mmCIF file of N, CA and C in Angstrom:
data_model
loop_
_atom_site.group_PDB
_atom_site.id
_atom_site.type_symbol
_atom_site.label_atom_id
_atom_site.label_comp_id
_atom_site.label_asym_id
_atom_site.label_seq_id
_atom_site.Cartn_x
_atom_site.Cartn_y
_atom_site.Cartn_z
ATOM 1 N N TYR A 1 109.604 32.658 126.823
ATOM 2 C CA TYR A 1 110.930 32.284 127.283
ATOM 3 C C TYR A 1 111.808 33.155 126.477
ATOM 4 N N THR A 2 112.833 33.631 127.114
ATOM 5 C CA THR A 2 113.966 34.232 126.448
ATOM 6 C C THR A 2 114.857 32.929 125.743
ATOM 7 N N MET A 3 115.558 33.221 124.646
ATOM 8 C CA MET A 3 116.663 32.466 124.019
ATOM 9 C C MET A 3 117.179 31.531 124.792
ATOM 10 N N GLY A 4 117.817 32.169 125.561
ATOM 11 C CA GLY A 4 118.825 31.536 126.644
ATOM 12 C C GLY A 4 118.357 30.423 127.356
ATOM 13 N N ARG A 5 116.994 30.720 127.715
ATOM 14 C CA ARG A 5 116.210 29.970 128.733
ATOM 15 C C ARG A 5 115.413 28.824 128.097
ATOM 16 N N ALA A 6 115.124 29.448 126.839
ATOM 17 C CA ALA A 6 114.645 28.100 126.070
ATOM 18 C C ALA A 6 116.056 27.632 125.770
ATOM 19 N N ALA A 7 117.080 27.756 125.437
ATOM 20 C CA ALA A 7 117.971 27.043 125.053
ATOM 21 C C ALA A 7 118.210 26.160 126.274
ATOM 22 N N GLU A 8 118.544 26.517 126.999
ATOM 23 C CA GLU A 8 119.070 26.040 127.999
ATOM 24 C C GLU A 8 117.758 24.818 128.581
ATOM 25 N N MET A 9 116.245 25.099 128.712
ATOM 26 C CA MET A 9 115.488 24.270 128.521
ATOM 27 C C MET A 9 115.752 23.092 127.902
ATOM 28 N N LEU A 10 116.272 23.390 126.646
ATOM 29 C CA LEU A 10 115.845 21.915 125.438
ATOM 30 C C LEU A 10 117.017 21.492 125.527
ATOM 31 N N GLY A 11 118.253 22.132 126.432
ATOM 32 C CA GLY A 11 119.631 21.198 126.613
ATOM 33 C C GLY A 11 120.089 21.762 124.567
ATOM 34 N N THR A 12 120.139 22.684 124.259
ATOM 35 C CA THR A 12 120.315 22.952 122.938
ATOM 36 C C THR A 12 121.450 23.956 123.147
ATOM 37 N N THR A 13 121.364 24.396 121.671
ATOM 38 C CA THR A 13 121.858 26.175 121.794
ATOM 39 C C THR A 13 121.616 27.066 121.093
ATOM 40 N N GLN A 14 121.714 28.264 121.119
ATOM 41 C CA GLN A 14 121.062 29.471 120.647
ATOM 42 C C GLN A 14 120.982 29.339 119.011
ATOM 43 N N GLY A 15 122.197 28.842 118.483
ATOM 44 C CA GLY A 15 121.941 28.659 116.973
ATOM 45 C C GLY A 15 121.325 27.654 116.737
ATOM 46 N N PHE A 16 120.917 26.682 117.346
ATOM 47 C CA PHE A 16 120.064 25.866 117.048
ATOM 48 C C PHE A 16 118.529 26.420 116.844
ATOM 49 N N LEU A 17 118.431 27.186 117.739
ATOM 50 C CA LEU A 17 116.846 28.017 117.989
ATOM 51 C C LEU A 17 116.840 29.129 116.858
ATOM 52 N N ARG A 18 117.751 29.464 116.532
ATOM 53 C CA ARG A 18 118.295 30.636 115.270
ATOM 54 C C ARG A 18 117.834 29.737 114.029
ATOM 55 N N ALA A 19 118.365 28.709 113.951
ATOM 56 C CA ALA A 19 118.195 27.676 112.642
ATOM 57 C C ALA A 19 117.033 27.025 112.402
ATOM 58 N N ILE A 20 116.308 26.934 113.447
ATOM 59 C CA ILE A 20 114.748 26.471 113.311
ATOM 60 C C ILE A 20 113.981 27.756 112.871
ATOM 61 N N GLY A 21 114.105 28.889 113.433
ATOM 62 C CA GLY A 21 113.680 30.230 113.144
ATOM 63 C C GLY A 21 113.823 30.517 111.490
ATOM 64 N N GLU A 22 114.767 30.075 111.332
ATOM 65 C CA GLU A 22 115.625 30.824 109.551
ATOM 66 C C GLU A 22 114.484 29.483 108.972
ATOM 67 N N ALA A 23 114.466 28.392 109.206
ATOM 68 C CA ALA A 23 114.129 27.447 108.610
ATOM 69 C C ALA A 23 112.048 27.259 108.918
ATOM 70 N N ARG A 24 111.976 28.360 109.713
ATOM 71 C CA ARG A 24 110.446 28.973 109.469
ATOM 72 C C ARG A 24 109.810 27.895 110.343
ATOM 73 N N LEU A 25 110.423 27.001 111.306
ATOM 74 C CA LEU A 25 109.623 26.142 111.989
ATOM 75 C C LEU A 25 108.758 26.851 113.430
ATOM 76 N N ILE A 26 109.510 27.622 113.964
ATOM 77 C CA ILE A 26 109.011 28.675 114.813
ATOM 78 C C ILE A 26 109.233 29.924 114.608
ATOM 79 N N THR A 27 107.842 31.188 114.874
ATOM 80 C CA THR A 27 108.699 32.611 114.681
ATOM 81 C C THR A 27 108.310 32.996 116.274
ATOM 82 N N PRO A 28 109.568 33.143 116.904
ATOM 83 C CA PRO A 28 109.178 33.824 118.308
ATOM 84 C C PRO A 28 108.607 34.972 117.945
ATOM 85 N N LEU A 29 108.015 35.614 119.315
ATOM 86 C CA LEU A 29 107.653 36.594 119.477
ATOM 87 C C LEU A 29 108.698 37.452 119.796
ATOM 88 N N ARG A 30 108.759 38.798 119.608
ATOM 89 C CA ARG A 30 109.816 39.637 119.907
ATOM 90 C C ARG A 30 109.544 40.501 121.073
ATOM 91 N N SER A 31 110.509 40.635 121.902
ATOM 92 C CA SER A 31 110.249 41.861 123.415
ATOM 93 C C SER A 31 110.576 43.356 122.551
ATOM 94 N N ALA A 32 110.120 44.443 123.225
ATOM 95 C CA ALA A 32 110.434 45.591 123.023
ATOM 96 C C ALA A 32 111.620 45.923 122.489
ATOM 97 N N GLY A 33 112.808 44.950 123.079
ATOM 98 C CA GLY A 33 114.150 45.606 122.434
ATOM 99 C C GLY A 33 114.291 44.501 121.430
ATOM 100 N N GLY A 34 113.546 43.927 120.681
ATOM 101 C CA GLY A 34 113.945 43.457 119.775
ATOM 102 C C GLY A 34 114.298 41.576 120.516
ATOM 103 N N HIS A 35 114.199 41.369 121.304
ATOM 104 C CA HIS A 35 114.624 39.813 121.634
ATOM 105 C C HIS A 35 113.914 38.895 121.828
ATOM 106 N N ARG A 36 114.164 37.895 121.509
ATOM 107 C CA ARG A 36 113.231 36.504 120.834
ATOM 108 C C ARG A 36 112.526 36.197 121.694
ATOM 109 N N ARG A 37 111.271 35.926 122.094
ATOM 110 C CA ARG A 37 110.494 35.209 123.315
ATOM 111 C C ARG A 37 109.795 33.966 122.586
ATOM 112 N N TYR A 38 109.749 32.818 123.313
ATOM 113 C CA TYR A 38 109.362 31.430 122.988
ATOM 114 C C TYR A 38 108.204 31.132 123.717
ATOM 115 N N SER A 39 107.203 30.582 123.156
ATOM 116 C CA SER A 39 106.326 29.899 124.203
ATOM 117 C C SER A 39 106.331 28.486 124.259
ATOM 118 N N ARG A 40 105.654 28.200 125.134
ATOM 119 C CA ARG A 40 105.412 26.824 125.580
ATOM 120 C C ARG A 40 105.183 25.929 124.464
ATOM 121 N N TYR A 41 104.572 25.872 123.368
ATOM 122 C CA TYR A 41 104.516 25.528 122.584
ATOM 123 C C TYR A 41 105.217 25.227 121.596
ATOM 124 N N GLN A 42 106.068 26.589 120.862
ATOM 125 C CA GLN A 42 107.190 26.644 120.329
ATOM 126 C C GLN A 42 108.290 25.834 120.820
ATOM 127 N N LEU A 43 108.313 25.368 122.348
ATOM 128 C CA LEU A 43 109.567 24.794 122.612
ATOM 129 C C LEU A 43 108.841 23.227 122.432
ATOM 130 N N ARG A 44 107.901 23.031 122.632
ATOM 131 C CA ARG A 44 107.632 21.587 122.449
ATOM 132 C C ARG A 44 107.725 21.387 121.169
ATOM 133 N N ILE A 45 107.429 21.960 119.995
ATOM 134 C CA ILE A 45 107.752 21.933 118.713
ATOM 135 C C ILE A 45 109.545 21.827 118.524
ATOM 136 N N ALA A 46 110.123 22.596 119.109
ATOM 137 C CA ALA A 46 111.411 22.758 118.717
ATOM 138 C C ALA A 46 112.314 21.650 119.644
ATOM 139 N N ALA A 47 111.901 20.943 120.543
ATOM 140 C CA ALA A 47 112.325 19.502 121.114
ATOM 141 C C ALA A 47 112.450 18.550 120.283
ATOM 142 N N ARG A 48 110.803 18.513 119.664
ATOM 143 C CA ARG A 48 110.820 17.587 118.818
ATOM 144 C C ARG A 48 111.896 17.432 117.792
ATOM 145 N N ALA A 49 112.021 18.853 116.892
ATOM 146 C CA ALA A 49 112.971 19.105 115.933
ATOM 147 C C ALA A 49 114.486 18.631 116.668
ATOM 148 N N ARG A 50 114.459 18.827 117.245
ATOM 149 C CA ARG A 50 116.065 18.521 118.081
ATOM 150 C C ARG A 50 116.027 16.959 118.294
ATOM 151 N N GLU A 51 115.129 16.299 118.606
ATOM 152 C CA GLU A 51 115.041 14.782 118.441
ATOM 153 C C GLU A 51 115.547 14.477 117.566
ATOM 154 N N LEU A 52 114.710 14.904 116.311
ATOM 155 C CA LEU A 52 115.355 14.167 114.978
ATOM 156 C C LEU A 52 116.544 14.383 114.341
ATOM 157 N N VAL A 53 116.785 15.684 115.007
ATOM 158 C CA VAL A 53 118.430 16.475 114.822
ATOM 159 C C VAL A 53 119.413 15.423 115.338
ATOM 160 N N ASP A 54 118.995 15.332 116.478
ATOM 161 C CA ASP A 54 119.722 13.868 117.061
ATOM 162 C C ASP A 54 120.134 12.729 116.727
ATOM 163 N N GLN A 55 118.986 12.241 115.737
ATOM 164 C CA GLN A 55 118.961 10.958 115.409
ATOM 165 C C GLN A 55 119.855 11.090 114.176
ATOM 166 N N GLY A 56 120.028 12.031 113.555
ATOM 167 C CA GLY A 56 121.108 12.071 112.123
ATOM 168 C C GLY A 56 119.980 13.079 111.363
ATOM 169 N N THR A 57 118.489 13.339 111.464
ATOM 170 C CA THR A 57 118.549 13.969 110.526
ATOM 171 C C THR A 57 118.937 15.558 110.305
ATOM 172 N N ALA A 58 118.791 16.059 108.721
ATOM 173 C CA ALA A 58 119.303 17.126 108.079
ATOM 174 C C ALA A 58 118.115 18.542 109.218
ATOM 175 N N ILE A 59 118.843 19.336 109.426
ATOM 176 C CA ILE A 59 118.076 20.606 110.615
ATOM 177 C C ILE A 59 116.638 20.755 109.254
ATOM 178 N N GLU A 60 116.807 20.900 108.024
ATOM 179 C CA GLU A 60 115.868 21.396 106.887
ATOM 180 C C GLU A 60 114.754 20.011 107.145
ATOM 181 N N SER A 61 115.676 19.475 106.725
ATOM 182 C CA SER A 61 114.000 17.896 106.913
ATOM 183 C C SER A 61 113.485 18.009 108.184
ATOM 184 N N ALA A 62 114.496 17.621 109.180
ATOM 185 C CA ALA A 62 113.866 17.611 110.684
ATOM 186 C C ALA A 62 112.569 18.870 110.826
ATOM 187 N N CYS A 63 112.758 19.939 110.381
ATOM 188 C CA CYS A 63 111.744 20.919 110.460
ATOM 189 C C CYS A 63 110.419 20.426 109.502
ATOM 190 N N ARG A 64 110.816 20.107 108.278
ATOM 191 C CA ARG A 64 109.719 19.611 107.599
ATOM 192 C C ARG A 64 108.791 18.513 107.953
ATOM 193 N N ILE A 65 109.510 17.472 108.390
ATOM 194 C CA ILE A 65 108.837 16.601 109.246
ATOM 195 C C ILE A 65 107.785 17.067 110.614
ATOM 196 N N VAL A 66 108.321 18.000 111.290
ATOM 197 C CA VAL A 66 107.600 18.429 112.185
ATOM 198 C C VAL A 66 106.524 19.031 111.826
ATOM 199 N N ILE A 67 106.841 19.997 111.002
ATOM 200 C CA ILE A 67 105.689 20.443 110.433
ATOM 201 C C ILE A 67 104.594 19.835 110.148
ATOM 202 N N LEU A 68 105.133 18.795 109.278
ATOM 203 C CA LEU A 68 104.003 17.638 108.540
ATOM 204 C C LEU A 68 103.371 17.150 109.621
ATOM 205 N N GLU A 69 103.882 16.478 110.632
ATOM 206 C CA GLU A 69 103.240 15.826 112.126
ATOM 207 C C GLU A 69 102.169 16.570 112.304
ATOM 208 N N ASP A 70 102.428 18.468 112.666
ATOM 209 C CA ASP A 70 101.464 18.824 113.499
ATOM 210 C C ASP A 70 100.406 19.467 112.289
ATOM 211 N N GLN A 71 101.066 19.117 111.083
ATOM 212 C CA GLN A 71 99.380 19.429 110.345
ATOM 213 C C GLN A 71 98.816 18.055 109.922
ATOM 214 N N LEU A 72 99.241 16.946 110.312
ATOM 215 C CA LEU A 72 98.441 15.859 110.626
ATOM 216 C C LEU A 72 97.581 15.723 111.532
ATOM 217 N N GLU A 73 98.277 16.101 112.731
ATOM 218 C CA GLU A 73 97.576 16.371 113.876
ATOM 219 C C GLU A 73 96.208 17.123 114.481
ATOM 220 N N GLU A 74 96.300 18.298 113.634
ATOM 221 C CA GLU A 74 95.551 19.237 113.263
ATOM 222 C C GLU A 74 94.052 18.596 112.693
ATOM 223 N N ALA A 75 94.819 17.913 111.355
ATOM 224 C CA ALA A 75 93.864 17.438 110.439
ATOM 225 C C ALA A 75 93.153 16.555 111.192
ATOM 226 N N GLN A 76 93.583 15.557 111.942
ATOM 227 C CA GLN A 76 92.684 14.346 112.849
ATOM 228 C C GLN A 76 92.291 14.753 113.572
ATOM 229 N N ARG A 77 92.364 15.762 114.347
ATOM 230 C CA ARG A 77 91.693 16.629 115.424
ATOM 231 C C ARG A 77 90.590 17.225 114.886
ATOM 232 N N ILE A 78 90.537 17.419 113.650
ATOM 233 C CA ILE A 78 89.340 18.138 113.060
ATOM 234 C C ILE A 78 88.676 17.193 112.373
ATOM 235 N N ASN A 79 88.895 15.872 112.025
ATOM 236 C CA ASN A 79 88.084 14.903 111.674
ATOM 237 C C ASN A 79 87.173 14.235 112.540
ATOM 238 N N ALA A 80 87.887 14.114 113.850
ATOM 239 C CA ALA A 80 87.294 13.485 115.074
ATOM 240 C C ALA A 80 86.104 14.647 115.914
ATOM 241 N N GLU A 81 86.665 16.047 115.380
ATOM 242 C CA GLU A 81 85.398 16.703 115.931
ATOM 243 C C GLU A 81 84.129 16.655 114.631
ATOM 244 N N HIS A 82 84.682 16.698 113.844
ATOM 245 C CA HIS A 82 83.550 16.145 112.851
ATOM 246 C C HIS A 82 82.663 15.259 112.513
ATOM 247 N N HIS A 83 83.361 13.750 113.183
ATOM 248 C CA HIS A 83 82.855 12.504 113.484
ATOM 249 C C HIS A 83 82.092 12.778 114.565
ATOM 250 N N ARG A 84 82.110 13.376 115.753
ATOM 251 C CA ARG A 84 81.363 13.329 116.499
ATOM 252 C C ARG A 84 80.077 14.053 116.612
ATOM 253 N N GLY A 85 80.138 15.439 115.464
ATOM 254 C CA GLY A 85 78.853 16.156 115.549
ATOM 255 C C GLY A 85 78.351 15.451 114.211
ATOM 256 N N THR A 86 78.556 14.169 113.700
ATOM 257 C CA THR A 86 77.747 13.732 112.590
ATOM 258 C C THR A 86 76.670 12.503 113.243
ATOM 259 N N PRO A 87 75.344 12.976 113.021
ATOM 260 C CA PRO A 87 74.690 11.821 113.528
ATOM 261 C C PRO A 87 74.795 10.198 112.684
ATOM 262 N N LYS A 88 74.894 9.057 113.287
ATOM 263 C CA LYS A 88 74.898 8.025 113.236
ATOM 264 C C LYS A 88 73.690 7.474 112.398
ATOM 265 N N PRO A 89 74.352 6.966 110.900
ATOM 266 C CA PRO A 89 73.187 6.326 110.005
ATOM 267 C C PRO A 89 72.601 5.149 110.987
ATOM 268 N N LYS A 90 70.924 5.145 110.866
ATOM 269 C CA LYS A 90 69.966 4.338 111.079
ATOM 270 C C LYS A 90 70.452 2.960 109.933
ATOM 271 N N PRO A 91 70.462 1.626 110.645
ATOM 272 C CA PRO A 91 70.382 0.375 110.116
ATOM 273 C C PRO A 91 68.998 0.210 109.332
#
C-alpha cells in the first residue's frame, strides 16, 4: 500500500508512519520512484503501535513494546512447534 493509503486505512497521518519507520519498527519497501510501500503485516504492526500511542505511550516506547510483543509471539510459536515434535515420555 502507498503511504497515503496506509495512513488512511490506519486513521493516522503520514508523519506517524514516518516516525515509526525512523524508530525502526517497520521498514517499508520502496517503489522504483522511491515511494514507500507497506505490506499488510507492516500495517498490522503499525496499527498496534498506534493503539499504544493513542493510550498515551510515547512513540519510541510503543515501538519497543510492539517489537517485544512480536518477538514473544515468535518464540511461543517456535516453542509450540518444538513441543509438538518431541515424543512424550513414557510413564
